[in-house]
Short mmCIF file of C-alpha atoms and ligand atoms in Angstrom, two decimals:
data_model
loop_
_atom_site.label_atom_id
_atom_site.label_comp_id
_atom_site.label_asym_id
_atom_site.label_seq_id
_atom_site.Cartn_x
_atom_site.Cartn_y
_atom_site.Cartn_z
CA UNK E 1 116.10 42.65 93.35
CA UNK E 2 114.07 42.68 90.15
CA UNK E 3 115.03 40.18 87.33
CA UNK E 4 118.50 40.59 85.25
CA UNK E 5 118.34 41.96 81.77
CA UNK E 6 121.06 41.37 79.12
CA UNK E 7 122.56 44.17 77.07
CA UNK E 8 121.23 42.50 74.19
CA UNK E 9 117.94 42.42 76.02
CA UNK E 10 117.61 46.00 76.34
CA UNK E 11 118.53 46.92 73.10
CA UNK E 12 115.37 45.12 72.12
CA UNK E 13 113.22 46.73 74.35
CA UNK E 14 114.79 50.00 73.29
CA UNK E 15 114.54 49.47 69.65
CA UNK E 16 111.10 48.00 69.87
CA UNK E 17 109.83 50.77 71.38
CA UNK E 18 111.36 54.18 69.93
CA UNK E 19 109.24 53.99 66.58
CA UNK E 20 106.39 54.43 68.63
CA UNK E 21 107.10 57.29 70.58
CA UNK E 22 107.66 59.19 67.37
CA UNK E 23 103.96 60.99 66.72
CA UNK E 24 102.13 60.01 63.72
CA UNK E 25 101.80 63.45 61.75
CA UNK E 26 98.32 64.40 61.46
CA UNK E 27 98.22 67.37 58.74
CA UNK E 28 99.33 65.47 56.04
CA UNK E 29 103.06 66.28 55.85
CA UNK E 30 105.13 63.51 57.16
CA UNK E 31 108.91 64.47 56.53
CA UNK E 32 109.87 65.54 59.56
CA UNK E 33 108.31 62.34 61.53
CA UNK E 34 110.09 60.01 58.51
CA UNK E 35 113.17 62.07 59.57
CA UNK E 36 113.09 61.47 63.22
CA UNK E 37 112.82 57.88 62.56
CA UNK E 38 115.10 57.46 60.40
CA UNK E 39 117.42 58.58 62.43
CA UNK E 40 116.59 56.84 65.65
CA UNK E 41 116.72 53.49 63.12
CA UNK E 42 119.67 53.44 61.70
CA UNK E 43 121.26 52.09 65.05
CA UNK E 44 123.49 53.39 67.57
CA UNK E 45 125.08 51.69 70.50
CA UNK E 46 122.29 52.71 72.46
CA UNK E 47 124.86 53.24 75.95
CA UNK E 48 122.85 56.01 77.48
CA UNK E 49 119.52 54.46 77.39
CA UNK E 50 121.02 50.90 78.30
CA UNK E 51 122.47 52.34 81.22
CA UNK E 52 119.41 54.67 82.66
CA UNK E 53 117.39 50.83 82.28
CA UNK E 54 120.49 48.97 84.20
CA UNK E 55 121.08 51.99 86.95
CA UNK E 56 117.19 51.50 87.60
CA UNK E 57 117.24 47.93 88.15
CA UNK E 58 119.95 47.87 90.07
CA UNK E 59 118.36 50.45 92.40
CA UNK E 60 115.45 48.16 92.85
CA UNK E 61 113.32 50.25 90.14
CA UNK E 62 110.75 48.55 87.33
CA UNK E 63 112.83 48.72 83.95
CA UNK E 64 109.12 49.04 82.02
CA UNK E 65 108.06 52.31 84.07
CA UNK E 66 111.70 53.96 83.08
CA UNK E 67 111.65 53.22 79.52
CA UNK E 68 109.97 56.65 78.14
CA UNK E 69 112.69 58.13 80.29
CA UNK E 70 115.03 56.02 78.15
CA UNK E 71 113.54 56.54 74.67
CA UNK E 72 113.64 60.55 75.84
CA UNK E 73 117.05 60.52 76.35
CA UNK E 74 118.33 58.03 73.21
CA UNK E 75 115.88 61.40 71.77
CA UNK E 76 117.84 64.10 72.91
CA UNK E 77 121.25 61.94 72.13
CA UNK E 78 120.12 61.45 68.09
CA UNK E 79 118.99 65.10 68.20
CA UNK E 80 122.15 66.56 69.27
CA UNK E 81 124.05 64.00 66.34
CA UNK E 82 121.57 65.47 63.53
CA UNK E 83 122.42 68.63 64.31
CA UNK E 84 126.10 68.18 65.13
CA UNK E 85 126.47 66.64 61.31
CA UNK E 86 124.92 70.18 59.97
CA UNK E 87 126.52 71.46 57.31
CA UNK E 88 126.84 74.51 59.76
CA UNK E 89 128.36 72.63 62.33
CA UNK E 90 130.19 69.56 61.85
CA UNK E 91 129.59 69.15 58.07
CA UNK E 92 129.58 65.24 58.58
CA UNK E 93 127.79 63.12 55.26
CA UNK E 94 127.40 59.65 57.20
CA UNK E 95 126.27 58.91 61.06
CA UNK E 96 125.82 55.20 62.01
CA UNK E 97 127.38 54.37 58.93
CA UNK E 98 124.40 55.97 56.50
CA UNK E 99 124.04 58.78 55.19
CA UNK E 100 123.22 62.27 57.49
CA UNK E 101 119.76 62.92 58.22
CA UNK E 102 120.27 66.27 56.11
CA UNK E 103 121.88 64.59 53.84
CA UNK E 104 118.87 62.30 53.36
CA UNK E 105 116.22 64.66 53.91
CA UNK E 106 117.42 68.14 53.21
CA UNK E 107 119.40 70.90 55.84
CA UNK E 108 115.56 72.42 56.61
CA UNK E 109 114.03 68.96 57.28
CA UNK E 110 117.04 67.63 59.59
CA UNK E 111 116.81 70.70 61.37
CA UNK E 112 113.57 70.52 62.00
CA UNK E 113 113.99 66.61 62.88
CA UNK E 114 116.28 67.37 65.64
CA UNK E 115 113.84 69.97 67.17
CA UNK E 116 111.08 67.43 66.80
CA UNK E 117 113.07 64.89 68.90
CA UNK E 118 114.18 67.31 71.52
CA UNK E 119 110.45 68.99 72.25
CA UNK E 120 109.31 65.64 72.05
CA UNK E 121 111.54 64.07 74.28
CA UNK E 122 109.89 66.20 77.39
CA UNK E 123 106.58 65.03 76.32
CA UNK E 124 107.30 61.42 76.53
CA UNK E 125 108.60 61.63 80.17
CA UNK E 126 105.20 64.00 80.70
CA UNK E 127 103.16 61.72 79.52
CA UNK E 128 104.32 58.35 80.80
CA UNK E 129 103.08 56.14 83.06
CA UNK E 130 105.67 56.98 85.51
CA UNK E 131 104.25 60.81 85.34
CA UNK E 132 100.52 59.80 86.35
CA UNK E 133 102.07 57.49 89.45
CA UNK E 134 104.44 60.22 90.20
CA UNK E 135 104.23 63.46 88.89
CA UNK E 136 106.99 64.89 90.56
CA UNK E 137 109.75 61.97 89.60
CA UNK E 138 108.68 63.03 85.77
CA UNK E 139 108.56 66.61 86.99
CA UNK E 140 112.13 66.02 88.60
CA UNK E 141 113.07 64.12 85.48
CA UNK E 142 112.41 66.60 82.80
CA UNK E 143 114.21 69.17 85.06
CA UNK E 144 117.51 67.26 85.13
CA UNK E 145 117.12 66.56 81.29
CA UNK E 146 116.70 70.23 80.55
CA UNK E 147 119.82 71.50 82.58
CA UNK E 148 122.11 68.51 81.66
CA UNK E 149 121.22 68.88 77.58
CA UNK E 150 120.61 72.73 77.74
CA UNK E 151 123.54 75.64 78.15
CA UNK E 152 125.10 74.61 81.03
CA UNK E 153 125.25 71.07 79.75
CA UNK E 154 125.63 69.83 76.32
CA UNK E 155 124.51 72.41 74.65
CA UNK E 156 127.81 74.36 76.70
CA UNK E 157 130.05 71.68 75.41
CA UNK E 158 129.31 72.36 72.13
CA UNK E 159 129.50 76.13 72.30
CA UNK E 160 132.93 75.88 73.86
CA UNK E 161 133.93 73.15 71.28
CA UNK E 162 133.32 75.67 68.79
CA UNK E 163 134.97 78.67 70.22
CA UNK E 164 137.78 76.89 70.43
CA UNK E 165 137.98 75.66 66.94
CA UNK E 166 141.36 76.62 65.28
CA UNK E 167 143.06 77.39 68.80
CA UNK E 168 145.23 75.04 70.51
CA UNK E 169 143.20 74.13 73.69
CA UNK E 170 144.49 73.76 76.65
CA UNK E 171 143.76 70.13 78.06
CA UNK E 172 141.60 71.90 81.12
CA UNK E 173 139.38 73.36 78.62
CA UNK E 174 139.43 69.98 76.72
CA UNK E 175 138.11 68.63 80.07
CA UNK E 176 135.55 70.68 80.86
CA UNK E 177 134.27 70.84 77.12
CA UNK E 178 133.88 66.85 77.22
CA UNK E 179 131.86 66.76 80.58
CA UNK E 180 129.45 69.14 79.18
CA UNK E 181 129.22 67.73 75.26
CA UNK E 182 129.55 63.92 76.51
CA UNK E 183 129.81 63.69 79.96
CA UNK E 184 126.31 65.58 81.02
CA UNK E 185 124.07 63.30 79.15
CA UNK E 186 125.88 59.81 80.34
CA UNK E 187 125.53 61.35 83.24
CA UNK E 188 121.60 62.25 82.63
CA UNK E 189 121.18 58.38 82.23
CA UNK E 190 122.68 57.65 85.98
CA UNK E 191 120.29 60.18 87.59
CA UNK E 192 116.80 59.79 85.69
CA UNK E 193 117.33 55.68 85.90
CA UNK E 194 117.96 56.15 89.83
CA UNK E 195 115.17 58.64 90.08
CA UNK E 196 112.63 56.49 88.24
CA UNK E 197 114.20 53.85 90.86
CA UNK E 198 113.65 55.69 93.87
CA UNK E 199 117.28 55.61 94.66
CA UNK E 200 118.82 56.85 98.07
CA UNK E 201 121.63 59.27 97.66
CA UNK E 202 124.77 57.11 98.18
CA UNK E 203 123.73 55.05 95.03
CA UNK E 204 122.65 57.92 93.29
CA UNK E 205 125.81 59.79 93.70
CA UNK E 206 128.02 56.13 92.90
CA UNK E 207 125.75 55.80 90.15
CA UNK E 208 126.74 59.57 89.21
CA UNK E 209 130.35 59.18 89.62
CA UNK E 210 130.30 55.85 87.40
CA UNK E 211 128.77 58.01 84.55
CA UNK E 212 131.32 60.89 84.80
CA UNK E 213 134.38 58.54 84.90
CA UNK E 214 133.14 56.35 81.80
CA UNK E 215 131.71 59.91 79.83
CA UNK E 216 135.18 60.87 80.27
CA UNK E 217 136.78 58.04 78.98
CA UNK E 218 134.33 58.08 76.60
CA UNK E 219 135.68 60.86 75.23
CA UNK E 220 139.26 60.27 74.89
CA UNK E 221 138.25 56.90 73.41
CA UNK E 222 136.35 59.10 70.63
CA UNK E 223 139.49 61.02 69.94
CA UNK E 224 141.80 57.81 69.93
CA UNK E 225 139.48 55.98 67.21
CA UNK E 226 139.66 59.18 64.94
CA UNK E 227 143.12 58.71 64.71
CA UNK E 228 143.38 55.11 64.56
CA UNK E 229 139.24 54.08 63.84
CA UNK E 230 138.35 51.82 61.17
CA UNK E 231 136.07 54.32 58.91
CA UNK E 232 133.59 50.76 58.10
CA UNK E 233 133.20 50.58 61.96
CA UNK E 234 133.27 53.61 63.01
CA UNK E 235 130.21 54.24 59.98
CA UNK E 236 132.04 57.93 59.68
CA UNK E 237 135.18 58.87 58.29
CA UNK E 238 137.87 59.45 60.39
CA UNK E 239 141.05 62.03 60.89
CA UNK E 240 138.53 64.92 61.17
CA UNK E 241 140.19 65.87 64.13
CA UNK E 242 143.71 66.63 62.50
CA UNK E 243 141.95 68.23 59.61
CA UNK E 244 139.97 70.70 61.51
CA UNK E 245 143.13 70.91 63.47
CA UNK E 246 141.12 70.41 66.43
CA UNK E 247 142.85 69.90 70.04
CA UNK E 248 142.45 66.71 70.96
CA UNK E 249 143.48 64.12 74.46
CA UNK E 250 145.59 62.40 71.49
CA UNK E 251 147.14 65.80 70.25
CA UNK E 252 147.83 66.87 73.32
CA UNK E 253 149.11 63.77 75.16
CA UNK E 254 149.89 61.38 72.19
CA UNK E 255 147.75 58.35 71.73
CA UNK E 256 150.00 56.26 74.45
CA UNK E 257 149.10 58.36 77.45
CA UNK E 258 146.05 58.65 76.06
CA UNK E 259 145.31 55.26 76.05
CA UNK E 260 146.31 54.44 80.11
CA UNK E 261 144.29 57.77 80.89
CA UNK E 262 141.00 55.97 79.56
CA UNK E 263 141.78 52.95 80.87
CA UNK E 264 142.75 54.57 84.44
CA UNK E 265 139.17 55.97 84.32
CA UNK E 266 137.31 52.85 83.18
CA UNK E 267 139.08 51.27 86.52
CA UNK E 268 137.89 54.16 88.73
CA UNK E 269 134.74 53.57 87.30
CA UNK E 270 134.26 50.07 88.12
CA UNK E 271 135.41 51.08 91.12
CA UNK E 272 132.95 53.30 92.22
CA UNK E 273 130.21 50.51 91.58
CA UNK E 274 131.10 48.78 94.96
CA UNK E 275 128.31 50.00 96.33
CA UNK E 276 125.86 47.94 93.88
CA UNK E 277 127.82 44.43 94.76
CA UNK E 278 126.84 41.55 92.52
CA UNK E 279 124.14 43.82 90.70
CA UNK E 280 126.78 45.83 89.19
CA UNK E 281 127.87 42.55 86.52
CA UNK E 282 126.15 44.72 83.37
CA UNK E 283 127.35 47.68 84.54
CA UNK E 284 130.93 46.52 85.06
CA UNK E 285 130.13 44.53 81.39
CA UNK E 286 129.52 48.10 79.99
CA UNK E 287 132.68 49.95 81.14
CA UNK E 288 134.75 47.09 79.78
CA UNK E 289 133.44 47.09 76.30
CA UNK E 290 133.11 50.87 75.85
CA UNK E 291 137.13 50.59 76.60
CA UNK E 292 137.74 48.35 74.08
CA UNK E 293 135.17 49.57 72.04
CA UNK E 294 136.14 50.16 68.10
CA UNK E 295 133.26 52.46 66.94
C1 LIG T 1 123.27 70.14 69.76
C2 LIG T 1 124.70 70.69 67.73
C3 LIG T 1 124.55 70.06 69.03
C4 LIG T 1 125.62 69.42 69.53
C5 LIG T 1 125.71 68.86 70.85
C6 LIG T 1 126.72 65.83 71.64
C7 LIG T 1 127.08 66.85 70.64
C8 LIG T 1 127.06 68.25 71.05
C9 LIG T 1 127.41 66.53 69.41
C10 LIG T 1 127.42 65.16 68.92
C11 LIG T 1 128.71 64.80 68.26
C12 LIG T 1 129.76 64.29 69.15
C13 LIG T 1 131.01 63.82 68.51
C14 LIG T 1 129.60 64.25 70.44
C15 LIG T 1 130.55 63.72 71.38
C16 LIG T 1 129.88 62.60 72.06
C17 LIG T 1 129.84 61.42 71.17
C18 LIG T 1 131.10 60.66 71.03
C19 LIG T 1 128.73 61.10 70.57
C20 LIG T 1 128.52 59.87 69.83
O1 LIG T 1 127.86 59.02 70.73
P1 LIG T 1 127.77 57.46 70.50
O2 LIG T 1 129.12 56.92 70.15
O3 LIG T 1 126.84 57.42 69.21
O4 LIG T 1 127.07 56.87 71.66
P2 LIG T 1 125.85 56.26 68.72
O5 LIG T 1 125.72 56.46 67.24
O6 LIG T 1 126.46 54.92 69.09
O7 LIG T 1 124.56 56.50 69.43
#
């Protein structure tokens, strides 16, 4: 098994490196590339590329060949946050406790931002290391990316978050909104880190499960701190929810059962990382803080 890495340890290696996958502009125009690193700076918890880097070592992978498929997806992640705080769709001043991307560089600029870090995100994998060795693990890579952010993914979580804005949800549609606007890319982070890896398909698919049952509690953790968040932790305000009258796991189960339904799926979770034996430490780390987590 290839050497044990920290949390803190890969938060260094992601931060060192995401500057410089942003490209240097070359016509003389910099705003959008000051915009997509600004936003990729001003921190983050950094879960779904510290788990892609984990779920490959623990599959017996080389954490330096998967880190372009890390910065790509911490990429797509800040992308989909620019463009959720949009004045068209969230309306949100402050992400990661400073102020919006649009708010710092204009609506046009952030826009443009978050397109920059989602086309670029493809190239990174493309052009990685990993893609000369193995074209068709990058090939692979960038396939799963594309279906887990695009319309049947993400992007579909968001589109059924807004048709459903005003109505009282049902908490089926809650649950399938959440896998697609959470789950699918926590889930993108268990498959490209066990592709890079060379995985077989029982770790893959515990790796898999793992990501869905913490993406999901995930979730309800997200509604739980907008109701009882600290705004200075949380770097946003909070009781958007109620405003927006949003359905919510809290609105629709109060914040008790809310509560003992995250932490029923942070158990399953751990659970489901039998499989990985004494490797799984992190990983078992990780689903206990992002329960207790406060922002
Ligand atoms: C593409 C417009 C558009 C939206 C996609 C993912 C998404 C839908 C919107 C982002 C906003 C949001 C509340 C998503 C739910 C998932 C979530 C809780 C995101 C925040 O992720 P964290 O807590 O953020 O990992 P940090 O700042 O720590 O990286």
């Amino acid at each position: 098994m290839k050497k044990a890495y920290s949390f803190n340890d890969y938060i260094s290696i992601i931060n060192s490196k995401l500057d410089s996958f942003v490209p240097e502009c070359t016509y003389g125009e910099p705003v959008v590339c000051d915009a997509m690193k600004y936003s990729l700076s001003i921190g983050g918890k950094r879960i779904r590329p510290v788990l892609l880097l984990e779920f490959c070592r623990v599959c017996g992978g080389e954490v330096e060949k998967a880190v372009p498929f890390a910065v790509a997806l911490e990429m797509i992640h800040t992308y989909s946050l620019i463009h959720d705080d949009l004045p068209c769709m969230d309306n949100d001043d402050m992400r990661r406790g400073k102020p919006s991307c649009h708010i710092k560089y204009g609506e046009e600029y952030a826009l443009l931002a978050g397109d920059g870090l989602l086309t670029r995100a493809f190239g990174v994998i493309a052009q990685s290391e990993a893609a000369k060795e193995n074209p068709a693990c990058a090939v692979e890579a960038i396939s799963v990316l594309s279906d887990l952010a695009g319309v049947n993914g993400m992007i579909g979580g968001q589109t059924v978050d807004l048709m459903n804005e005003g109505k009282k949800a049902s908490i089926q549609t809650l649950e399938v909104m959440d896998r697609l606007k959470t789950g699918a890319l926590i889930v993108s982070a268990a498959k490209l880190g066990c592709l890079v890896a060379g995985a077989d398909e029982i770790k893959t698919k515990a790796a898999v499960n793992f990501c869905e049952k913490i993406g999901h509690a995930f979730q309800i953790i997200d509604d739980i701190l907008d109701v009882v968040g600290d705004e200075k932790e949380l770097g946003k305000p909070i009781g958007s929810d109620g405003e927006s009258d949003k359905s919510t796991y809290v609105s629709l189960l109060g914040l008790e059962k809310s509560t003992e339904y995250a932490n029923q799926l942070t158990n399953e979770a751990i659970e489901a990382l039998s499989v990985f034996g004494d490797e799984a430490e992190l990983l078992k780390e990780i689903a206990d803080m992002l329960s207790k987590r406060k922002n």
